Amino acid sequence: MFAYYFNLALRSFRRDKALTALMVLAIALGIGACMTTLTVFHVLSGDPIPTKSDRLFYVQLDPAEMMGYTPGEEPSAQVTRYDAEALLREKRGLRQAMMTGGNVSVTPERDGLPPFLGTARYTSADFFPMFETPMQYGQGWSANEDEAHARVAVISKSLNERVFGGGNSVGKQLRLDQADFTVVGVIDEWRPTPRFYDMYSDQYGQLEDVFLPFSTSRDLKMSRSGSMDCWGDTGGDSTGPNAPCAWIQYWVELESAGKAGEYRDYLVNYSDQQRAAGRYKRPTNVRLRNVMELLEFNRVVPRDVVMQLWLGFGFLLVCLVNTVGLLLAKFLRRGSEIGVRRALGASRKAIFAQCLVEAGTVGLAGGILGLVLSLLGLWGVRQQPASYAELAHLDLGMLLLTFVLAVVASVLAGLLPAWRAMQVAPAIQLKSQ
């Protein structure tokens, strides 16, 4: 039966080529605009580590002075070095990592390759298993190497290709800031979107070039980057162990999401102890957010992307309203034909089904054209200077969604015209003929 209705739809399209082309174009434009913005939003708002996002928690404490204190306000976005190292030593989670960003000078031994500046992350040993970083060669360093302030490094795949030609560089020496480091691991292609483990730098940027033990980076006084909040006398060294400055991100992995309450109680107790010791001045104020809660709190999806998403859906709605008008004109113009078919025994249900098949066929054709427009739209997005632009791509799921949305939208647009068409009275049409 569907094949019969589809055949009738094709014959109808051939009779009204211009009107059919207008409907297909209207659906395609709406789908193209909507899917372009929806794809970008989908890429930027996804779960960057779905296997354990509910078990990874970001720690916030409030060690600042009372000056400027407002009850109930958000505590410091980062923690002090003293607190980070204390929490790391106590190991109250399954895994824990402290970290900050930086820049290092890379001096390659490769002929013809001059020194260059690379991005770095100073962290602790649990970073790699906790965030499930895929390794192409080797592995991360150990906690013992953290404690020994070892000069070891994990490098990105891109840096490995640039400096070592892409081969297995584990065990080779890499000169960073006038110091030699032994490469112990090479990270494979890995770009969590957004870059959730550091919300205070480029959230959609590339992976860092080099990962080094935090303890080693402080021994060598390597340059750091990122925000820093100080509220007292630093003694000339804002990164020192006792400096009153919050500049380190601290993450903990728990055995289960249900352990969050227990770990929060531990943080409250730790804050109370620090206040009793005279370090903390403010009332206890801790935050413990998992990955998705942290992303939502920081509103990582750019506002212009959210606005574009609403505009895309609004444009699709306008296109559907226009399609409704075109379908209505098309079906009612065939009133005499429908009246004859009704007089010959066709039921209202059959007329309604035929009209919906025609609308769905228009949607399918509009979906194909809309897919082409979506790809063109995403290509345009990728040319933008924003760091998230290069992430925009249409995966298989979004590809299927494009066709489903096009067909469903056109069928919905065809409901009213189809209902009006099946109301045509055969007697009146035959009398007028």
Short mmCIF file of C-alpha atoms in Angstrom, two decimals:
data_model
loop_
_atom_site.label_atom_id
_atom_site.label_comp_id
_atom_site.label_asym_id
_atom_site.label_seq_id
_atom_site.Cartn_x
_atom_site.Cartn_y
_atom_site.Cartn_z
CA MET A 1 0.00 0.00 0.00
CA PHE A 2 2.85 2.39 0.81
CA ALA A 3 4.40 1.76 -2.60
CA TYR A 4 1.06 2.68 -4.22
CA TYR A 5 0.85 5.96 -2.28
CA PHE A 6 4.51 6.69 -3.01
CA ASN A 7 3.87 6.18 -6.71
CA LEU A 8 0.96 8.61 -6.58
CA ALA A 9 3.18 11.11 -4.74
CA LEU A 10 5.83 10.97 -7.49
CA ARG A 11 3.19 11.53 -10.18
CA SER A 12 1.86 14.48 -8.20
CA PHE A 13 5.35 15.97 -7.92
CA ARG A 14 5.85 15.78 -11.67
CA ARG A 15 2.65 17.75 -12.21
CA ASP A 16 3.66 20.51 -9.73
CA LYS A 17 7.44 20.69 -10.14
CA ALA A 18 7.83 24.33 -9.09
CA LEU A 19 5.67 23.97 -5.97
CA THR A 20 7.43 20.74 -5.03
CA ALA A 21 10.83 22.38 -5.45
CA LEU A 22 9.75 25.25 -3.17
CA MET A 23 8.64 22.83 -0.44
CA VAL A 24 11.84 20.78 -0.67
CA LEU A 25 13.93 23.95 -0.50
CA ALA A 26 11.98 25.27 2.50
CA ILE A 27 12.48 22.02 4.42
CA ALA A 28 16.16 21.84 3.39
CA LEU A 29 16.93 25.38 4.53
CA GLY A 30 15.25 24.84 7.88
CA ILE A 31 16.94 21.46 8.43
CA GLY A 32 20.33 22.79 7.30
CA ALA A 33 20.25 25.74 9.70
CA CYS A 34 18.87 23.70 12.58
CA MET A 35 21.28 20.76 12.21
CA THR A 36 24.31 23.01 11.87
CA THR A 37 23.62 24.74 15.17
CA LEU A 38 22.42 21.55 16.86
CA THR A 39 25.60 19.68 15.86
CA VAL A 40 27.85 22.40 17.25
CA PHE A 41 25.84 22.47 20.49
CA HIS A 42 25.95 18.66 20.72
CA VAL A 43 29.73 18.59 20.32
CA LEU A 44 30.33 21.29 22.91
CA SER A 45 27.86 20.10 25.56
CA GLY A 46 28.61 16.37 25.59
CA ASP A 47 30.02 14.29 28.45
CA PRO A 48 33.83 14.39 28.00
CA ILE A 49 34.44 11.23 30.05
CA PRO A 50 31.17 9.25 30.20
CA THR A 51 32.70 6.14 31.77
CA LYS A 52 33.32 7.88 35.10
CA SER A 53 32.05 11.46 34.97
CA ASP A 54 29.85 10.77 38.00
CA ARG A 55 32.87 9.58 40.04
CA LEU A 56 35.31 12.38 39.25
CA PHE A 57 34.97 15.38 41.55
CA TYR A 58 36.49 18.84 41.56
CA VAL A 59 37.46 20.18 44.99
CA GLN A 60 36.99 23.77 46.17
CA LEU A 61 37.93 25.15 49.59
CA ASP A 62 37.78 28.66 51.05
CA PRO A 63 41.11 29.65 52.64
CA ALA A 64 40.89 33.41 51.98
CA GLU A 65 40.83 36.25 54.52
CA MET A 66 37.62 37.65 56.02
CA MET A 67 37.98 40.91 54.09
CA GLY A 68 35.36 40.94 51.35
CA TYR A 69 33.62 37.86 52.69
CA THR A 70 29.95 37.38 51.81
CA PRO A 71 28.07 34.52 53.53
CA GLY A 72 27.00 31.81 51.11
CA GLU A 73 29.21 33.00 48.26
CA GLU A 74 31.16 30.63 46.03
CA PRO A 75 34.57 29.67 47.50
CA SER A 76 37.84 30.05 45.63
CA ALA A 77 37.74 28.38 42.22
CA GLN A 78 41.14 26.76 42.86
CA VAL A 79 43.07 25.62 45.92
CA THR A 80 46.39 26.66 47.45
CA ARG A 81 49.54 24.64 46.98
CA TYR A 82 49.61 23.86 50.72
CA ASP A 83 46.07 22.41 50.64
CA ALA A 84 46.62 20.51 47.40
CA GLU A 85 49.77 18.83 48.67
CA ALA A 86 48.13 18.06 52.03
CA LEU A 87 45.09 16.43 50.41
CA LEU A 88 47.35 14.54 48.02
CA ARG A 89 49.40 13.12 50.90
CA GLU A 90 46.31 11.95 52.80
CA LYS A 91 44.99 10.00 49.77
CA ARG A 92 41.36 9.86 50.88
CA GLY A 93 40.09 9.06 47.37
CA LEU A 94 40.64 6.18 45.00
CA ARG A 95 42.87 8.52 42.96
CA GLN A 96 43.71 12.21 43.25
CA ALA A 97 45.63 14.71 41.17
CA MET A 98 46.80 18.30 41.56
CA MET A 99 47.70 20.34 38.50
CA THR A 100 48.30 23.66 36.83
CA GLY A 101 49.27 24.83 33.38
CA GLY A 102 52.51 26.30 32.10
CA ASN A 103 54.85 26.88 29.18
CA VAL A 104 58.25 25.36 28.50
CA SER A 105 61.00 25.92 25.98
CA VAL A 106 61.61 22.77 23.93
CA THR A 107 65.09 22.32 22.46
CA PRO A 108 65.00 19.40 19.98
CA GLU A 109 68.10 17.41 19.05
CA ARG A 110 66.64 16.88 15.60
CA ASP A 111 68.65 18.61 12.89
CA GLY A 112 66.99 21.60 11.29
CA LEU A 113 64.39 22.01 14.03
CA PRO A 114 64.93 25.18 16.10
CA PRO A 115 63.84 25.56 19.75
CA PHE A 116 60.19 26.45 20.26
CA LEU A 117 57.73 27.19 23.05
CA GLY A 118 55.36 24.39 24.06
CA THR A 119 52.43 24.15 26.44
CA ALA A 120 52.84 22.11 29.60
CA ARG A 121 50.81 20.63 32.43
CA TYR A 122 52.40 20.15 35.83
CA THR A 123 50.52 17.40 37.64
CA SER A 124 50.81 14.27 39.76
CA ALA A 125 50.99 10.58 38.88
CA ASP A 126 47.28 9.73 39.12
CA PHE A 127 46.39 12.15 36.32
CA PHE A 128 46.80 9.53 33.60
CA PRO A 129 44.77 6.60 35.01
CA MET A 130 42.19 8.95 36.55
CA PHE A 131 41.39 10.70 33.26
CA GLU A 132 41.91 7.56 31.15
CA THR A 133 44.51 9.12 28.89
CA PRO A 134 45.20 6.71 26.00
CA MET A 135 48.89 5.85 25.65
CA GLN A 136 50.57 5.25 22.30
CA TYR A 137 53.88 4.32 23.92
CA GLY A 138 54.93 3.77 27.52
CA GLN A 139 52.94 4.99 30.49
CA GLY A 140 52.70 7.76 33.05
CA TRP A 141 55.15 8.17 35.90
CA SER A 142 54.65 6.70 39.38
CA ALA A 143 53.91 8.28 42.76
CA ASN A 144 57.46 7.40 43.83
CA GLU A 145 58.80 9.51 40.96
CA ASP A 146 56.57 12.35 42.16
CA GLU A 147 58.11 12.13 45.61
CA ALA A 148 61.63 11.84 44.17
CA HIS A 149 61.09 14.96 42.00
CA ALA A 150 62.15 12.85 39.02
CA ARG A 151 62.90 14.50 35.71
CA VAL A 152 60.49 12.47 33.64
CA ALA A 153 57.98 13.57 31.03
CA VAL A 154 54.92 12.35 29.18
CA ILE A 155 54.51 14.01 25.79
CA SER A 156 51.68 14.33 23.28
CA LYS A 157 51.56 12.45 20.01
CA SER A 158 51.93 15.68 18.05
CA LEU A 159 55.09 16.67 19.95
CA ASN A 160 56.47 13.16 19.54
CA GLU A 161 56.01 13.40 15.78
CA ARG A 162 57.55 16.86 15.67
CA VAL A 163 60.62 16.09 17.78
CA PHE A 164 61.17 12.34 17.44
CA GLY A 165 59.58 11.62 14.07
CA GLY A 166 56.64 9.68 15.55
CA GLY A 167 58.57 6.60 16.68
CA ASN A 168 58.73 5.04 20.13
CA SER A 169 60.53 7.76 22.08
CA VAL A 170 60.25 6.15 25.51
CA GLY A 171 63.63 6.36 27.22
CA LYS A 172 64.88 9.22 25.05
CA GLN A 173 65.98 12.58 26.38
CA LEU A 174 64.02 15.79 25.85
CA ARG A 175 65.49 19.16 26.78
CA LEU A 176 63.01 21.48 28.46
CA ASP A 177 64.00 24.86 29.91
CA GLN A 178 67.71 23.95 29.96
CA ALA A 179 67.06 20.67 31.80
CA ASP A 180 67.02 17.14 30.39
CA PHE A 181 63.94 14.95 30.94
CA THR A 182 63.45 11.27 30.18
CA VAL A 183 60.36 10.49 28.13
CA VAL A 184 58.34 7.75 29.88
CA GLY A 185 55.14 7.91 27.84
CA VAL A 186 53.50 9.25 24.69
CA ILE A 187 49.79 10.11 24.77
CA ASP A 188 47.81 8.93 21.76
CA GLU A 189 45.13 11.06 20.07
CA TRP A 190 43.11 12.51 22.97
CA ARG A 191 41.07 15.67 23.05
CA PRO A 192 38.32 15.67 25.68
CA THR A 193 35.61 18.15 24.74
CA PRO A 194 35.49 20.36 26.67
CA ARG A 195 38.91 20.15 28.31
CA PHE A 196 37.17 19.67 31.65
CA TYR A 197 40.23 19.00 33.83
CA ASP A 198 41.24 22.69 33.57
CA MET A 199 38.33 25.14 33.33
CA TYR A 200 40.59 28.16 33.73
CA SER A 201 42.37 28.10 30.37
CA ASP A 202 41.14 27.45 26.84
CA GLN A 203 38.25 25.06 27.48
CA TYR A 204 38.23 23.76 23.90
CA GLY A 205 41.95 24.01 23.19
CA GLN A 206 44.41 21.37 22.10
CA LEU A 207 46.05 18.87 24.45
CA GLU A 208 49.19 20.16 26.15
CA ASP A 209 52.53 19.23 24.57
CA VAL A 210 54.27 18.09 27.75
CA PHE A 211 53.17 16.66 31.11
CA LEU A 212 55.65 16.93 34.00
CA PRO A 213 55.64 16.08 37.72
CA PHE A 214 54.42 19.10 39.67
CA SER A 215 57.21 18.71 42.22
CA THR A 216 59.87 18.82 39.49
CA SER A 217 58.35 21.90 37.88
CA ARG A 218 58.63 23.79 41.18
CA ASP A 219 62.21 22.66 41.72
CA LEU A 220 63.13 24.12 38.33
CA LYS A 221 60.86 27.16 38.79
CA MET A 222 59.22 26.59 35.43
CA SER A 223 56.85 29.28 34.21
CA ARG A 224 53.18 28.76 34.89
CA SER A 225 50.01 30.04 33.23
CA GLY A 226 46.42 30.42 34.33
CA SER A 227 44.58 32.44 36.94
CA MET A 228 45.89 33.06 40.45
CA ASP A 229 44.08 34.61 43.43
CA CYS A 230 46.27 35.95 46.26
CA TRP A 231 45.04 37.65 49.46
CA GLY A 232 48.13 38.12 51.63
CA ASP A 233 51.88 38.56 51.71
CA THR A 234 53.51 36.05 49.38
CA GLY A 235 57.06 36.82 50.45
CA GLY A 236 58.02 37.36 46.83
CA ASP A 237 57.03 33.83 45.76
CA SER A 238 53.35 33.41 44.94
CA THR A 239 53.86 29.73 44.04
CA GLY A 240 55.64 28.76 47.27
CA PRO A 241 54.31 25.99 49.54
CA ASN A 242 52.86 28.43 52.07
CA ALA A 243 51.89 31.31 49.79
CA PRO A 244 48.33 32.60 50.40
CA CYS A 245 47.38 32.08 46.76
CA ALA A 246 44.84 29.78 45.11
CA TRP A 247 46.14 28.61 41.73
CA ILE A 248 45.95 24.81 41.59
CA GLN A 249 43.17 22.58 40.33
CA TYR A 250 42.50 19.51 42.47
CA TRP A 251 40.56 16.44 41.31
CA VAL A 252 39.61 13.28 43.15
CA GLU A 253 38.21 9.99 41.86
CA LEU A 254 35.95 8.10 44.25
CA GLU A 255 35.00 4.42 44.17
CA SER A 256 31.38 5.35 43.51
CA ALA A 257 29.20 8.43 43.21
CA GLY A 258 27.67 7.49 46.57
CA LYS A 259 30.99 8.17 48.30
CA ALA A 260 30.69 11.89 47.56
CA GLY A 261 28.94 12.65 50.86
CA GLU A 262 31.65 10.91 52.84
CA TYR A 263 34.41 12.78 51.00
CA ARG A 264 32.59 16.10 51.46
CA ASP A 265 32.51 15.42 55.22
CA TYR A 266 36.26 14.84 55.07
CA LEU A 267 36.74 18.23 53.36
CA VAL A 268 34.58 19.92 55.99
CA ASN A 269 36.64 18.32 58.75
CA TYR A 270 39.87 19.36 56.99
CA SER A 271 38.63 22.96 56.74
CA ASP A 272 37.72 22.97 60.43
CA GLN A 273 41.21 21.74 61.30
CA GLN A 274 42.83 24.48 59.20
CA ARG A 275 40.68 27.14 60.90
CA ALA A 276 41.65 25.79 64.31
CA ALA A 277 45.31 26.01 63.24
CA GLY A 278 44.79 29.66 62.26
CA ARG A 279 45.22 29.23 58.48
CA TYR A 280 41.55 29.58 57.54
CA LYS A 281 39.62 32.65 58.66
CA ARG A 282 36.27 32.20 56.98
CA PRO A 283 33.52 29.78 58.02
CA THR A 284 33.73 26.35 56.41
CA ASN A 285 32.67 26.58 52.79
CA VAL A 286 33.48 23.63 50.51
CA ARG A 287 32.23 22.52 47.10
CA LEU A 288 32.48 19.08 45.53
CA ARG A 289 31.12 18.87 41.98
CA ASN A 290 31.33 15.99 39.53
CA VAL A 291 32.32 16.58 35.91
CA MET A 292 28.89 17.40 34.48
CA GLU A 293 27.94 19.54 37.48
CA LEU A 294 31.16 21.52 37.04
CA LEU A 295 30.51 22.02 33.32
CA GLU A 296 26.97 23.19 34.01
CA PHE A 297 28.12 25.55 36.77
CA ASN A 298 30.77 27.10 34.52
CA ARG A 299 28.40 27.29 31.53
CA VAL A 300 31.04 25.98 29.19
CA VAL A 301 28.87 26.18 26.08
CA PRO A 302 29.47 29.68 24.62
CA ARG A 303 26.42 31.94 24.74
CA ASP A 304 26.60 32.64 21.03
CA VAL A 305 26.26 28.90 20.35
CA VAL A 306 23.14 28.69 22.55
CA MET A 307 21.63 31.72 20.81
CA GLN A 308 22.42 30.24 17.39
CA LEU A 309 20.71 27.00 18.45
CA TRP A 310 17.47 28.84 19.29
CA LEU A 311 17.69 30.84 16.09
CA GLY A 312 18.16 27.60 14.13
CA PHE A 313 15.03 26.05 15.63
CA GLY A 314 13.14 29.30 15.07
CA PHE A 315 14.14 29.33 11.40
CA LEU A 316 13.06 25.69 11.06
CA LEU A 317 9.67 26.60 12.53
CA VAL A 318 9.28 29.44 10.01
CA CYS A 319 10.16 27.05 7.18
CA LEU A 320 7.60 24.51 8.45
CA VAL A 321 4.87 27.17 8.55
CA ASN A 322 5.67 28.05 4.95
CA THR A 323 5.62 24.36 4.03
CA VAL A 324 2.19 24.00 5.65
CA GLY A 325 0.89 26.82 3.44
CA LEU A 326 2.39 25.30 0.30
CA LEU A 327 1.04 21.83 1.08
CA LEU A 328 -2.37 23.27 1.84
CA ALA A 329 -2.43 25.10 -1.49
CA LYS A 330 -1.25 21.97 -3.30
CA PHE A 331 -3.79 19.59 -1.77
CA LEU A 332 -6.81 21.92 -2.01
CA ARG A 333 -5.99 22.70 -5.63
CA ARG A 334 -6.51 19.00 -6.28
CA GLY A 335 -9.97 19.09 -4.74
CA SER A 336 -11.67 17.84 -7.90
CA GLU A 337 -9.29 14.88 -8.16
CA ILE A 338 -9.83 14.02 -4.51
CA GLY A 339 -13.61 14.32 -4.96
CA VAL A 340 -13.57 11.87 -7.87
CA ARG A 341 -11.49 9.40 -5.88
CA ARG A 342 -13.85 9.69 -2.94
CA ALA A 343 -16.82 9.11 -5.28
CA LEU A 344 -15.13 6.01 -6.65
CA GLY A 345 -14.82 4.54 -3.16
CA ALA A 346 -11.60 5.92 -1.67
CA SER A 347 -11.96 6.44 2.08
CA ARG A 348 -11.00 9.54 3.99
CA LYS A 349 -8.30 7.46 5.67
CA ALA A 350 -6.78 6.62 2.28
CA ILE A 351 -6.78 10.27 1.20
CA PHE A 352 -5.20 11.26 4.52
CA ALA A 353 -2.50 8.55 4.20
CA GLN A 354 -1.67 9.52 0.63
CA CYS A 355 -1.22 13.18 1.60
CA LEU A 356 1.04 12.26 4.51
CA VAL A 357 3.17 10.04 2.25
CA GLU A 358 3.55 12.99 -0.12
CA ALA A 359 4.59 15.23 2.79
CA GLY A 360 7.06 12.60 4.05
CA THR A 361 8.57 12.23 0.59
CA VAL A 362 9.07 15.99 0.43
CA GLY A 363 10.77 15.76 3.83
CA LEU A 364 13.09 12.96 2.66
CA ALA A 365 14.18 15.00 -0.36
CA GLY A 366 14.52 18.06 1.88
CA GLY A 367 16.60 16.02 4.31
CA ILE A 368 19.09 15.02 1.62
CA LEU A 369 19.46 18.61 0.48
CA GLY A 370 19.47 19.76 4.12
CA LEU A 371 22.35 17.37 4.83
CA VAL A 372 24.39 19.03 2.09
CA LEU A 373 23.55 22.46 3.55
CA SER A 374 24.48 21.22 7.05
CA LEU A 375 27.89 20.06 5.84
CA LEU A 376 28.42 23.42 4.17
CA GLY A 377 27.34 25.18 7.37
CA LEU A 378 29.74 23.12 9.50
CA TRP A 379 32.52 23.84 7.05
CA GLY A 380 31.79 27.53 7.56
CA VAL A 381 31.85 27.07 11.35
CA ARG A 382 35.25 25.35 11.12
CA GLN A 383 36.68 28.42 9.40
CA GLN A 384 35.90 30.61 12.40
CA PRO A 385 38.77 31.63 14.72
CA ALA A 386 37.09 30.25 17.88
CA SER A 387 38.96 27.29 19.43
CA TYR A 388 35.83 25.14 19.45
CA ALA A 389 35.17 25.68 15.73
CA GLU A 390 37.46 22.90 14.50
CA LEU A 391 35.55 20.38 16.65
CA ALA A 392 32.33 20.76 14.65
CA HIS A 393 31.64 17.62 12.65
CA LEU A 394 28.60 15.57 11.64
CA ASP A 395 28.83 12.06 13.08
CA LEU A 396 26.66 9.07 12.17
CA GLY A 397 24.14 9.78 14.92
CA MET A 398 23.62 13.35 13.77
CA LEU A 399 23.44 12.13 10.17
CA LEU A 400 20.53 9.84 11.02
CA LEU A 401 18.93 12.58 13.10
CA THR A 402 19.03 14.89 10.08
CA PHE A 403 16.86 12.54 8.01
CA VAL A 404 14.55 11.66 10.90
CA LEU A 405 14.03 15.32 11.75
CA ALA A 406 13.38 16.21 8.10
CA VAL A 407 10.77 13.47 7.60
CA VAL A 408 9.07 14.02 10.97
CA ALA A 409 8.98 17.79 10.45
CA SER A 410 7.45 17.44 6.98
CA VAL A 411 4.87 14.90 8.17
CA LEU A 412 3.88 17.23 11.00
CA ALA A 413 3.65 20.06 8.49
CA GLY A 414 1.40 17.88 6.35
CA LEU A 415 -1.10 16.98 9.08
CA LEU A 416 -3.33 20.05 8.69
CA PRO A 417 -3.29 20.06 4.86
CA ALA A 418 -3.99 16.30 4.82
CA TRP A 419 -6.87 16.71 7.26
CA ARG A 420 -8.34 19.51 5.12
CA ALA A 421 -7.92 17.41 1.98
CA MET A 422 -9.80 14.41 3.39
CA GLN A 423 -12.72 16.72 4.31
CA VAL A 424 -13.41 17.42 0.61
CA ALA A 425 -17.03 16.46 -0.12
CA PRO A 426 -17.22 14.31 -3.29
CA ALA A 427 -20.80 15.40 -4.16
CA ILE A 428 -19.90 19.10 -4.23
CA GLN A 429 -16.79 18.46 -6.36
CA LEU A 430 -18.69 16.27 -8.86
CA LYS A 431 -21.50 18.82 -9.12
CA SER A 432 -18.99 21.63 -9.80
CA GLN A 433 -17.38 19.50 -12.51
#
